[in-house]
Coordinates of C-alpha atoms in Angstrom, one line a residue:
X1 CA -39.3 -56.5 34.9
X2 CA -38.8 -59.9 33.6
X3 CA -42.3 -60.7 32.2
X4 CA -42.5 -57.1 30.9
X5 CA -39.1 -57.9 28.8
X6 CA -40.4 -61.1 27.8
X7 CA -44.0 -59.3 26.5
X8 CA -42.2 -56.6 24.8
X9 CA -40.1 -59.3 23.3
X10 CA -43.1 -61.6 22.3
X11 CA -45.3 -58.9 20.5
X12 CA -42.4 -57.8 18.8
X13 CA -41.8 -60.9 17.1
X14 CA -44.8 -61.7 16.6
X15 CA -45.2 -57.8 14.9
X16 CA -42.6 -57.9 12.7
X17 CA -43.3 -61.5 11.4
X18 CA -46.9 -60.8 11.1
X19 CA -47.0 -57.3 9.6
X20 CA -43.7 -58.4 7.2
X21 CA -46.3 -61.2 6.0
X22 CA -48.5 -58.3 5.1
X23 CA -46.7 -55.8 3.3
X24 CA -45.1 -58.7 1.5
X25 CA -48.4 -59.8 0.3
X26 CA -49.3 -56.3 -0.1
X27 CA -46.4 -55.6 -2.3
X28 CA -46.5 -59.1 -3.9
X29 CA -50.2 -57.5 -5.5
X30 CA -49.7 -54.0 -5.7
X31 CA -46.1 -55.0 -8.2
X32 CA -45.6 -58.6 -8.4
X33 CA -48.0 -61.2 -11.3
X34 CA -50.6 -60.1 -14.1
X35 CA -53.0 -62.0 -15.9
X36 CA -52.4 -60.2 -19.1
X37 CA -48.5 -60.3 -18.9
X38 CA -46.9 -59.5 -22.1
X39 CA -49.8 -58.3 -23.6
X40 CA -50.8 -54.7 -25.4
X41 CA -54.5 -54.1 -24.5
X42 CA -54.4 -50.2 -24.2
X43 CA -53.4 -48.5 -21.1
X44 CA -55.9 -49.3 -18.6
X45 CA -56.2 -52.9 -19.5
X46 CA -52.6 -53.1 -19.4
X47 CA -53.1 -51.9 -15.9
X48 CA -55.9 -53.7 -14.7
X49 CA -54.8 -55.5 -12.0
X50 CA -53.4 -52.9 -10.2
X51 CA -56.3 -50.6 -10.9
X52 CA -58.2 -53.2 -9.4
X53 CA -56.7 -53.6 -6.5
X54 CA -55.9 -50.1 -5.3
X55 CA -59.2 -49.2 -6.1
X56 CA -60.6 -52.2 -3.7
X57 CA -58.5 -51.2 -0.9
X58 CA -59.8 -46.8 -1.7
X59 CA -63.3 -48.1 -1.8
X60 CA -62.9 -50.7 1.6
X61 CA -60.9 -47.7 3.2
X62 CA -63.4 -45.2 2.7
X63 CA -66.1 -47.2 3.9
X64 CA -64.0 -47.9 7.0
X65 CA -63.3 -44.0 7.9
X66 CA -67.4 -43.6 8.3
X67 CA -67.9 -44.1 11.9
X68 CA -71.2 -46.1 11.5
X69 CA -69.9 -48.6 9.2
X70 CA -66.0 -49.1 11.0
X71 CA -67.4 -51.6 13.4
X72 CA -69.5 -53.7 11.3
X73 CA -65.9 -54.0 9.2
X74 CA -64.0 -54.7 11.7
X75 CA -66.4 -57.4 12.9
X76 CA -65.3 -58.8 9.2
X77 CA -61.5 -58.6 9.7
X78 CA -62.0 -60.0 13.1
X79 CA -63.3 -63.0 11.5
X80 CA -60.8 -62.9 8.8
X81 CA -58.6 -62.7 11.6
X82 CA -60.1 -65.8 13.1
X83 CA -60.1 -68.1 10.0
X84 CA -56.7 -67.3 9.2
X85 CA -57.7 -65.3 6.2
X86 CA -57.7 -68.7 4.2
X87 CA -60.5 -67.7 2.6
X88 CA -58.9 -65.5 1.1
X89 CA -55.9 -67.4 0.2
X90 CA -57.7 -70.0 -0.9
X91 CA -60.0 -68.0 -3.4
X92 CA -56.7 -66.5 -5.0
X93 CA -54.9 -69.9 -5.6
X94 CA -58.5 -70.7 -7.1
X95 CA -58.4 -68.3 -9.7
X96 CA -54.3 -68.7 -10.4
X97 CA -55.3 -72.8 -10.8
X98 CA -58.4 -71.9 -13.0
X99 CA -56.3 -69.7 -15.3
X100 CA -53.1 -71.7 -15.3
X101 CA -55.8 -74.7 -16.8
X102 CA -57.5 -72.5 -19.2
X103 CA -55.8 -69.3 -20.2
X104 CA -58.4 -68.8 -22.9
X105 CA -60.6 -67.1 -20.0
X106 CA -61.7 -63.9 -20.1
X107 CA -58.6 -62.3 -18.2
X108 CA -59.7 -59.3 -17.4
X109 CA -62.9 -60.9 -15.2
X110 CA -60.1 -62.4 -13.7
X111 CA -58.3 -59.4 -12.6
X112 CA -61.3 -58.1 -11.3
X113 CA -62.1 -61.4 -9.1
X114 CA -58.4 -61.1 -7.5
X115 CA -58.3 -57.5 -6.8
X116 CA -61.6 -57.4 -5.3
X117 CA -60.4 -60.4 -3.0
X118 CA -57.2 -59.2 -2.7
X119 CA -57.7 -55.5 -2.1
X120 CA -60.6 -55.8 0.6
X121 CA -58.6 -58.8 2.3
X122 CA -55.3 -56.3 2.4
X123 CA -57.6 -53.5 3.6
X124 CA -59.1 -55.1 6.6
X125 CA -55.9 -56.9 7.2
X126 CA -54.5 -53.4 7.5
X127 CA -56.7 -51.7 9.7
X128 CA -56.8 -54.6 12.0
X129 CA -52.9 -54.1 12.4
X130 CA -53.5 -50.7 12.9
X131 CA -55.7 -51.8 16.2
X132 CA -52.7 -54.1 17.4
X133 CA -49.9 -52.2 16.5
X134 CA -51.2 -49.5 18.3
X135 CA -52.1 -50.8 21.3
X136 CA -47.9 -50.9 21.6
X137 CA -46.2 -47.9 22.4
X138 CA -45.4 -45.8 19.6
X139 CA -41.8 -46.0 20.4
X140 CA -42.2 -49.9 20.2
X141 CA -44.4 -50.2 17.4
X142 CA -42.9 -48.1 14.8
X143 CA -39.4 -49.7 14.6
X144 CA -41.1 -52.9 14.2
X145 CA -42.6 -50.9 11.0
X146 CA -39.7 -50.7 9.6
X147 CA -38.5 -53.9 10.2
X148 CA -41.3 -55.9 9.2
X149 CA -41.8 -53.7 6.1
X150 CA -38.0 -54.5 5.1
X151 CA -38.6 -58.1 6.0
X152 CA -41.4 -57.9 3.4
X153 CA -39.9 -56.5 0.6
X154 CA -37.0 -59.0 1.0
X155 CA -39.1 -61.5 0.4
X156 CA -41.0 -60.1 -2.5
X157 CA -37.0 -60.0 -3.7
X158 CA -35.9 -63.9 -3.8
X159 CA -39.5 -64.7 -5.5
X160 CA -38.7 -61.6 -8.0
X161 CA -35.8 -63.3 -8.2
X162 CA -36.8 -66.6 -9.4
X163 CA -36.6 -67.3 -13.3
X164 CA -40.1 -68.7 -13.1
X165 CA -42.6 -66.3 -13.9
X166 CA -45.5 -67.3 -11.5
X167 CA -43.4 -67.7 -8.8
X168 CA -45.4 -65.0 -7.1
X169 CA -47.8 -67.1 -6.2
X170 CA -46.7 -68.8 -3.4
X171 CA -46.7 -65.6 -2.0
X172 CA -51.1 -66.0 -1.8
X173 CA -50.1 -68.3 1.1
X174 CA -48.8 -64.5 3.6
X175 CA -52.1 -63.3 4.9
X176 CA -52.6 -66.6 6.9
X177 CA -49.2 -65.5 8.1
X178 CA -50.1 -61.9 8.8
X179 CA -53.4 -63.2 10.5
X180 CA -51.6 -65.9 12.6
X181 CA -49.8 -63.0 14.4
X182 CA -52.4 -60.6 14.8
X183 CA -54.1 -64.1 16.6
X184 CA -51.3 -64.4 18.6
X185 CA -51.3 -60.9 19.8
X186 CA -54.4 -61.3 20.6
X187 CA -55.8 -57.4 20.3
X188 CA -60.0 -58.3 20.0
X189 CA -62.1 -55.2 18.6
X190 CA -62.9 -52.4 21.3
X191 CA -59.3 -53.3 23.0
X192 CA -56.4 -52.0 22.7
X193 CA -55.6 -48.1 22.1
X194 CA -58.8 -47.5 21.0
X195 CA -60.4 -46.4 23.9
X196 CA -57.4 -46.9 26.8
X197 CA -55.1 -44.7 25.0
X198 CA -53.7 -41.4 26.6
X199 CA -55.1 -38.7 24.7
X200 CA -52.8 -35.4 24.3
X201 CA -53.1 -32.8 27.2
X202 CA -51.6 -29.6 28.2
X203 CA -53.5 -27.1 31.3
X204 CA -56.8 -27.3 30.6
X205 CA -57.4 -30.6 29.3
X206 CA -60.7 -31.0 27.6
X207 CA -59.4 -28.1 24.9
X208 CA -56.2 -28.3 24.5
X209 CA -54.1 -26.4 22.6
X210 CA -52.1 -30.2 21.5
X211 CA -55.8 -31.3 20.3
X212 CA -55.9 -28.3 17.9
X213 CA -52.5 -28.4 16.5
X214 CA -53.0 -32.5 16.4
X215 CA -56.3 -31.7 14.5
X216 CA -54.1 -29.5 12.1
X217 CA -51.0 -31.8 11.5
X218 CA -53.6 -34.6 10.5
X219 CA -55.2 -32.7 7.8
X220 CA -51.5 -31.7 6.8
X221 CA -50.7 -35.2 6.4
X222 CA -53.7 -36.0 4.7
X223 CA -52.9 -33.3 2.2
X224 CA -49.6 -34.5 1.4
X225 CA -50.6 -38.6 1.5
X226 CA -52.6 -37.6 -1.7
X227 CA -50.0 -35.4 -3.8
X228 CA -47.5 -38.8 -2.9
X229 CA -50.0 -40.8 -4.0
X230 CA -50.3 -38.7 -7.7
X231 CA -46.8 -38.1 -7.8
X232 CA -46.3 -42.2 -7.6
X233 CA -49.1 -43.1 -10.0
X234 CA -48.2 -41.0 -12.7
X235 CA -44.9 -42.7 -12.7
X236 CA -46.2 -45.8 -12.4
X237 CA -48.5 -44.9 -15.3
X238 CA -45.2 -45.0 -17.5
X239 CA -43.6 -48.1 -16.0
X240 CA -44.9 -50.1 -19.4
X241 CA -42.4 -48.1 -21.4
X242 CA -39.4 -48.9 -19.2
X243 CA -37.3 -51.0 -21.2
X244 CA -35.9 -53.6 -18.4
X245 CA -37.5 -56.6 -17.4
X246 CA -40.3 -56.1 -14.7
X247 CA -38.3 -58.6 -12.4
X248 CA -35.3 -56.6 -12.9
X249 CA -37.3 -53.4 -11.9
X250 CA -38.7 -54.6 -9.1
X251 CA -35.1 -56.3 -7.7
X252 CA -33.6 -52.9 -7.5
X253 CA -36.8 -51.2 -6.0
X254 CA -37.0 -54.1 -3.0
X255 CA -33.2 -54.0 -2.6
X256 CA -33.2 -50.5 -2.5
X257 CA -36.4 -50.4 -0.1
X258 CA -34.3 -52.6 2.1
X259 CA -31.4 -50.5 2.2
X260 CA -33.2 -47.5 3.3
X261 CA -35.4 -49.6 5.6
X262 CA -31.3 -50.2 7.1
X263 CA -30.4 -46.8 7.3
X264 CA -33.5 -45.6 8.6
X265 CA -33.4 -47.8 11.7
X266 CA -29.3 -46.2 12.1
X267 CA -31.5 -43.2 13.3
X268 CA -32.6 -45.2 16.3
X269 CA -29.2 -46.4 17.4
X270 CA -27.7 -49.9 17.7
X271 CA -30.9 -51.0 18.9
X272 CA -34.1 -49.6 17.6
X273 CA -36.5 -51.9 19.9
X274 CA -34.4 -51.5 22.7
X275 CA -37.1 -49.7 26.2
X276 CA -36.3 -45.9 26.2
X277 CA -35.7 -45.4 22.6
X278 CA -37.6 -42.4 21.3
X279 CA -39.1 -43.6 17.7
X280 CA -40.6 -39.5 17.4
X281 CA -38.7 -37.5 19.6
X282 CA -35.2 -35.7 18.8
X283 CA -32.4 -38.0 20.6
X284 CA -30.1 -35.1 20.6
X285 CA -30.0 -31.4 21.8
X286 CA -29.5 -29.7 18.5
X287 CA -31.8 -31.8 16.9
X288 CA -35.2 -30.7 15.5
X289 CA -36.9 -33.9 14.8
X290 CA -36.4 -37.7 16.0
X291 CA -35.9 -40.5 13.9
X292 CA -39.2 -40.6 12.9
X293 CA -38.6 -37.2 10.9
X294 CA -34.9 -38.3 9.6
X295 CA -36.7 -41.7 8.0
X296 CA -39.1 -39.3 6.3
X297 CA -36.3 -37.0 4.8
X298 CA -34.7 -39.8 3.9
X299 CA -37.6 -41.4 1.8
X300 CA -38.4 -38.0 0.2
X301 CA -34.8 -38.1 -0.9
X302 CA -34.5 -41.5 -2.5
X303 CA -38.2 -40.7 -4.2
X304 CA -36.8 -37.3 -5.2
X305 CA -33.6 -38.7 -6.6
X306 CA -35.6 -41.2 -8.6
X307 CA -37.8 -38.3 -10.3
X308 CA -34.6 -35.7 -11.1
X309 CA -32.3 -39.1 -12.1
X310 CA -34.7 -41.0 -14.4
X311 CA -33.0 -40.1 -17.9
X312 CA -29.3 -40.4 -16.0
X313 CA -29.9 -44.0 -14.7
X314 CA -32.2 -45.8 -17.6
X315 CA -29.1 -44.6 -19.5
X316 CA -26.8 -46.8 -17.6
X317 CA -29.0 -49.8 -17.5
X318 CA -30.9 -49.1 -14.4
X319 CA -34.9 -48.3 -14.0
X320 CA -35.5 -44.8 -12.8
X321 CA -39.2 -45.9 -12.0
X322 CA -37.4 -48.3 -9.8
X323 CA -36.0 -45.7 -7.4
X324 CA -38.9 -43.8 -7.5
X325 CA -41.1 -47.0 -6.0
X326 CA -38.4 -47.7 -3.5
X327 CA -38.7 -43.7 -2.1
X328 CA -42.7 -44.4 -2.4
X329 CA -42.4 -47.4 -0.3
X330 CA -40.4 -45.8 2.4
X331 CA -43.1 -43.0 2.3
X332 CA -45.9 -45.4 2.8
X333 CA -43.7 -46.9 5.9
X334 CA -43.2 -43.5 7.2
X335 CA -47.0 -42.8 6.4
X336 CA -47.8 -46.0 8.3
X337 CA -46.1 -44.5 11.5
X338 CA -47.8 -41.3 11.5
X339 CA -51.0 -42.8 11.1
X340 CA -50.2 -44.6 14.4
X341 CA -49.1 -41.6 16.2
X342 CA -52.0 -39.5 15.0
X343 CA -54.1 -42.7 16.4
X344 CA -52.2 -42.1 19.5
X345 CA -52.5 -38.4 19.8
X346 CA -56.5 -38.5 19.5
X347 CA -56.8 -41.1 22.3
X348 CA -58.1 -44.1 20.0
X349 CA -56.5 -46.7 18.0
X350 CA -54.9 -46.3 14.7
X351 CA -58.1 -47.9 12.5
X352 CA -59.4 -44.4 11.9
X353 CA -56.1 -43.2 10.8
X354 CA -55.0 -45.5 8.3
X355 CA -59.0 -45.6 6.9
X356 CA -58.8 -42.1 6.7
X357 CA -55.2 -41.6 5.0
X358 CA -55.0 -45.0 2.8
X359 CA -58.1 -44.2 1.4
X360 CA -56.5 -40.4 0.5
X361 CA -53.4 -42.6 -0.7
X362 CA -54.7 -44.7 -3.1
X363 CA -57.7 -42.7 -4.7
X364 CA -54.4 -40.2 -5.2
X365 CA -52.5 -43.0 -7.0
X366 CA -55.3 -43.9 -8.8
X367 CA -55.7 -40.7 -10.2
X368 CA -52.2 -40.6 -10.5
X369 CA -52.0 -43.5 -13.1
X370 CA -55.2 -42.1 -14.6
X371 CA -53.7 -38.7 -15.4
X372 CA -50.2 -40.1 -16.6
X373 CA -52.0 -42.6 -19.4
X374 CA -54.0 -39.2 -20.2
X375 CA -51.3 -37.3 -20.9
X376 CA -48.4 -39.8 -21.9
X377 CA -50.4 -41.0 -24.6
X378 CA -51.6 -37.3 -25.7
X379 CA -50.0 -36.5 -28.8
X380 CA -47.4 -33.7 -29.3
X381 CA -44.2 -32.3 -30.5
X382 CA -42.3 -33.1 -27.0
X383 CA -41.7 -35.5 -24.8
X384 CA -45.2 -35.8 -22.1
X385 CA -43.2 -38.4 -20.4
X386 CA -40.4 -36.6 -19.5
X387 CA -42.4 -33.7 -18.2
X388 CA -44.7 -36.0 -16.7
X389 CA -41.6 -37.0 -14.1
X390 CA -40.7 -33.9 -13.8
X391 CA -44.1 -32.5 -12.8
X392 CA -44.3 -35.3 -10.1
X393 CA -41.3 -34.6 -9.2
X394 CA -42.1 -31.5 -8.7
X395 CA -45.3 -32.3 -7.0
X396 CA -43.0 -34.3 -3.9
X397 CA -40.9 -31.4 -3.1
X398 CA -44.0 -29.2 -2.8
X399 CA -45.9 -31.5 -0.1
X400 CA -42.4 -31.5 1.7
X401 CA -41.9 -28.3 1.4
X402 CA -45.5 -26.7 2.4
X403 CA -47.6 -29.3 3.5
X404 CA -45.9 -32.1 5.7
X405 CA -42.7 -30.4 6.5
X406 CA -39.8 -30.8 8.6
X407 CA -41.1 -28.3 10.9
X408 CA -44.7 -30.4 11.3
X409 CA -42.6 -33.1 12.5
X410 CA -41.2 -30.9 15.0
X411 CA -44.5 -29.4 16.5
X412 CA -45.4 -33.8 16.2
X413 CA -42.7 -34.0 18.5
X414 CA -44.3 -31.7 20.8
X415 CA -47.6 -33.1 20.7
X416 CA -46.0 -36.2 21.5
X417 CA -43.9 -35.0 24.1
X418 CA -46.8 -33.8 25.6
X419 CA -48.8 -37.0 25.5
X420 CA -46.3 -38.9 26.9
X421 CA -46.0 -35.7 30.0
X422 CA -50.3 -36.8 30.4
X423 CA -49.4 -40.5 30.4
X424 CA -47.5 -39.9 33.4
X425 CA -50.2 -37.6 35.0
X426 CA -52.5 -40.5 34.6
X427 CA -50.3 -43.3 35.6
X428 CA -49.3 -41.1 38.7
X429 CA -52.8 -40.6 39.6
X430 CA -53.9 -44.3 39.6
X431 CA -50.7 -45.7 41.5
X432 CA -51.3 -42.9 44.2
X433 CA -54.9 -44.2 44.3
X434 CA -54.7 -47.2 43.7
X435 CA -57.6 -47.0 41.3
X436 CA -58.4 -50.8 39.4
X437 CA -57.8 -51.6 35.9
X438 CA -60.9 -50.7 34.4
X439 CA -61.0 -47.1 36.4
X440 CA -57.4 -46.4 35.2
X441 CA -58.7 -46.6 31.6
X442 CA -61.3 -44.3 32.6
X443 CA -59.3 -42.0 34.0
X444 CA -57.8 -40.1 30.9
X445 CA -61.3 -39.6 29.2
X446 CA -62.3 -38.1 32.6
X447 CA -59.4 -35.8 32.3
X448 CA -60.4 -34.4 29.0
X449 CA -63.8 -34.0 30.2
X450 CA -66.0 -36.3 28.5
X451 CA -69.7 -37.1 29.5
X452 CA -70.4 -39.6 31.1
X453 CA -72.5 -40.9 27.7
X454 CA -69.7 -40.4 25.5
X455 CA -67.4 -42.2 28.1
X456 CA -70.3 -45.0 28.2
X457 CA -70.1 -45.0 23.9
X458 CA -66.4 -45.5 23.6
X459 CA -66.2 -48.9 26.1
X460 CA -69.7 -50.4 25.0
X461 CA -70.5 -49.8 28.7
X462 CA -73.6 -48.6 30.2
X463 CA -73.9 -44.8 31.4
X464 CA -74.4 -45.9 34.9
X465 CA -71.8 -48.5 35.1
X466 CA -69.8 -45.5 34.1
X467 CA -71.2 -43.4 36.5
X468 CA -70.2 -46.1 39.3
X469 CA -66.9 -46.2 38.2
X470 CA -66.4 -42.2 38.3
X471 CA -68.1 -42.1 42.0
X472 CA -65.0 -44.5 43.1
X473 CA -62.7 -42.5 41.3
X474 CA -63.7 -39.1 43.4
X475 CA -63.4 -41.3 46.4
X476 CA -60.4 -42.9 45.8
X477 CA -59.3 -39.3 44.5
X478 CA -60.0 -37.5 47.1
X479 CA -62.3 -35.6 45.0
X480 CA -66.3 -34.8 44.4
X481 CA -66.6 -33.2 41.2
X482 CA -65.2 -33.4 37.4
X483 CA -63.6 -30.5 38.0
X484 CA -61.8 -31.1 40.9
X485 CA -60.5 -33.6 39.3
X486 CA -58.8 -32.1 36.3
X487 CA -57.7 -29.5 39.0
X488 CA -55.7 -32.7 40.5
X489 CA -54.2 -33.4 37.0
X490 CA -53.1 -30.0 36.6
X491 CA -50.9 -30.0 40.3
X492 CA -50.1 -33.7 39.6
X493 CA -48.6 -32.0 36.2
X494 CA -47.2 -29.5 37.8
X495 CA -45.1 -31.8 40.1
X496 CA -43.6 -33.4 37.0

């Protein structure tokens, strides 16, 4: 119990440092810096850089969801991985040096250069701590979410905070931090969740009812990652206009992205990381949804409040674009989470996920910013901008309301629940039989009733390797056929 203490402790650390290096650097490039600071080029040069960027990471996203291309990419971030990603750090300091020595360059070449570095580097940096966050338990993995994400924006804060205005810089130097961790936790491509995972499981096993409805939920989340992504880029469309300071802007968005962070892990009790705390499930009898669900209420809120008090706070000398980025950073935590559940639910790791709904997440703030410069700059008798926020605003309380909702979160719960009730099944199963490592892995996919070939596919093993490992299964088992042995899963369920 000792040495499992001591691992949980260890990747924990390790997780939070790691992925706080990332979303740090992540929010350092998405917010933080621009090579045309202070200048009026037109709307989309104004936002180049974060054009750039966000449509790096869509495009690297998207290529990562295709099946035939994710391992050849996550061969790259493996070796990103390995060098410490100081390529990348080192190409970015290279083009801050080369325009801090001649700022007569063509700028906007430059913008191009460091979101193509950047956004590919944050992409396969992301996807690889999909893999190694989920090969945690979910109940582990998505506190330290939270945390590392707070720890992030807290330090994108004190360099905000600095009256220099390239202090964002030193900030290049985080994905050797974010790729130090994911070496020390040591999850190498083809490990980890991706193919040992439980996969969901009610009577029945190989079509489950909790496969459909997981099937379901994941387009529903997909649906509602891209109208958060539109809501947020519109508004980030008229950030320019905001009369504040940038670096004031940004303090109140990370400070206020902290606090939530703070009050979202109050949903998990005293101690969030603590062995037996539900991160998904409802802690209490007359709740609906865990905490999971009350940190996503919570970020809909603070975005919400942002959109319906822009004109009320700008008046009083604070941004309302600010609040509005702090509620669409705890939505891209939350988002974050469900892409590891979802990871979880289909039996794999979370790399499929977060290519799938990142890529839905920026191409919808993309278009987001695209649409708000069309029609904030369209001439008329009333104020676009205004109704711009409002329709946004709008726009969030719809996917709340009818696409992810409150009640998806509960039937998540479910799913979850009953994911956890196969975990058991299998875990049961191989300590009554004492079946080895490598068999115990096998196990679940047996229980769903894949082929032998598809088994074969999903470990890089050969079919009759496979094959041997099912025959000592049966034996071990008790068994002689496929079936029998989902008829074993189904009494060892019904014990539990």
């Amino acid at each position: 119990m000792a040495t499992m203490t001591l691992s949980r402790l260890r990747q924990a650390r390790y997780a939070i440092l790691g992925f706080g290096c990332n979303q740090a650097f992540l929010f350092a490039m998405l917010y933080l810096g621009s090579y045309n600071e202070g200048e009026g080029h037109g709307f989309l040069l104004d936002r180049a850089d974060l054009l750039c960027v966000l449509v790096s990471m869509a495009l690297t996203f998207a290529l990562m969801g295709r099946s035939q291309l994710r391992l050849t990419l996550m061969s790259l971030a493996d070796k990103l991985v390995t060098c410490l990603a100081a390529p990348a750090a080192l190409a970015l300091f290279a083009l801050a040096t080369v325009y801090a020595l001649n700022p007569d360059l063509p700028w906007l070449a430059l913008a191009v250069a460091e979101g193509l570095v950047a956004g590919v580097s944050l992409a396969l940096l992301l996807c690889a701590w999909g893999r190694a966050l989920g090969a945690a338990s979910i109940d582990q993995s998505v506190p330290e979410v939270f945390i590392g994400s707070a720890l992030g924006a807290a330090v994108c804060f004190f360099v905000a905070a600095v009256p220099f205005s390239e202090a964002y810089v030193v900030l290049y130097v985080l994905p050797v931090g974010s790729a130090w961790a994911l070496r020390a936790l040591r999850v190498p491509s083809g490990q980890g969740a991706d193919e040992t995972a439980s996969s969901p499981s009610v009577r029945g096993y190989a079509q489950d009812e909790a496969s459909k409805k997981a099937d379901e939920l994941t387009g529903r989340i997909i649906a509602g990652t891209v109208v958060y992504g539109v809501a947020t880029g519109a508004v980030e469309a008229l950030s320019s206009s905001a009369d504040l300071p940038l670096s004031t802007s940004l303090s109140v968005t990370f400070v206020l992205f902290v606090l939530y962070c703070a009050a979202a892990l109050q949903l998990y009790g005293g101690r969030p990381l603590s062995p037996g705390v539900k991160a998904v499930l409802p802690t209490g009898p007359n709740q609906e949804v865990g905490p999971l669900g009350g940190a996503y209420r919570l970020a809909i809120l603070l975005m919400a409040g942002g959109f319906i008090a822009v004109p009320l706070l700008e008046s009083v000398g604070v941004s309302g674009v600010s609040v509005v980025l702090a509620g669409y950073l705890g939505i891209f935590s939350v988002l974050v989470s469900l892409f590891l559940v979802m990871g979880r639910v289909a039996g794999r790791d979370a790399v499929g996920s977060f290519a799938h709904g990142f890529a839905a997440l920026f191409a919808g703030e993309i278009g987001g910013i695209l649409l708000g410069g069309a029609l904030s700059s369209a001439p008329g008798p009333f104020d676009v901008s205004a109704a711009l926020v409002a329709l946004a605003g709008v726009a969030v309380l719809y996917a709340y309301l009818f696409l992810f909702t409150d009640r998806d979160m509960a039937v998540l719960s479910v799913v979850i629940a009953q994911t956890d009730r196969f975990e058991e099944v299998c875990e049961l199963i191989a300590r009554r039989a004492k079946l080895s490592k490598r068999e115990a892995e096998i196990l679940p996919l047996a229980l769903r009733g894949r082929t032998a070939e598809r088994i074969a596919g999903e470990f890089f093993i050969s079919k009759n390797t496979v094959d041997t490992h099912l025959r000592r299964i049966y034996v071990k088992c008790d068994v002689h056929t496929r079936q029998e042995l989902i008829d074993l899963g189904e009494r060892t369920e019904a014990e539990l």
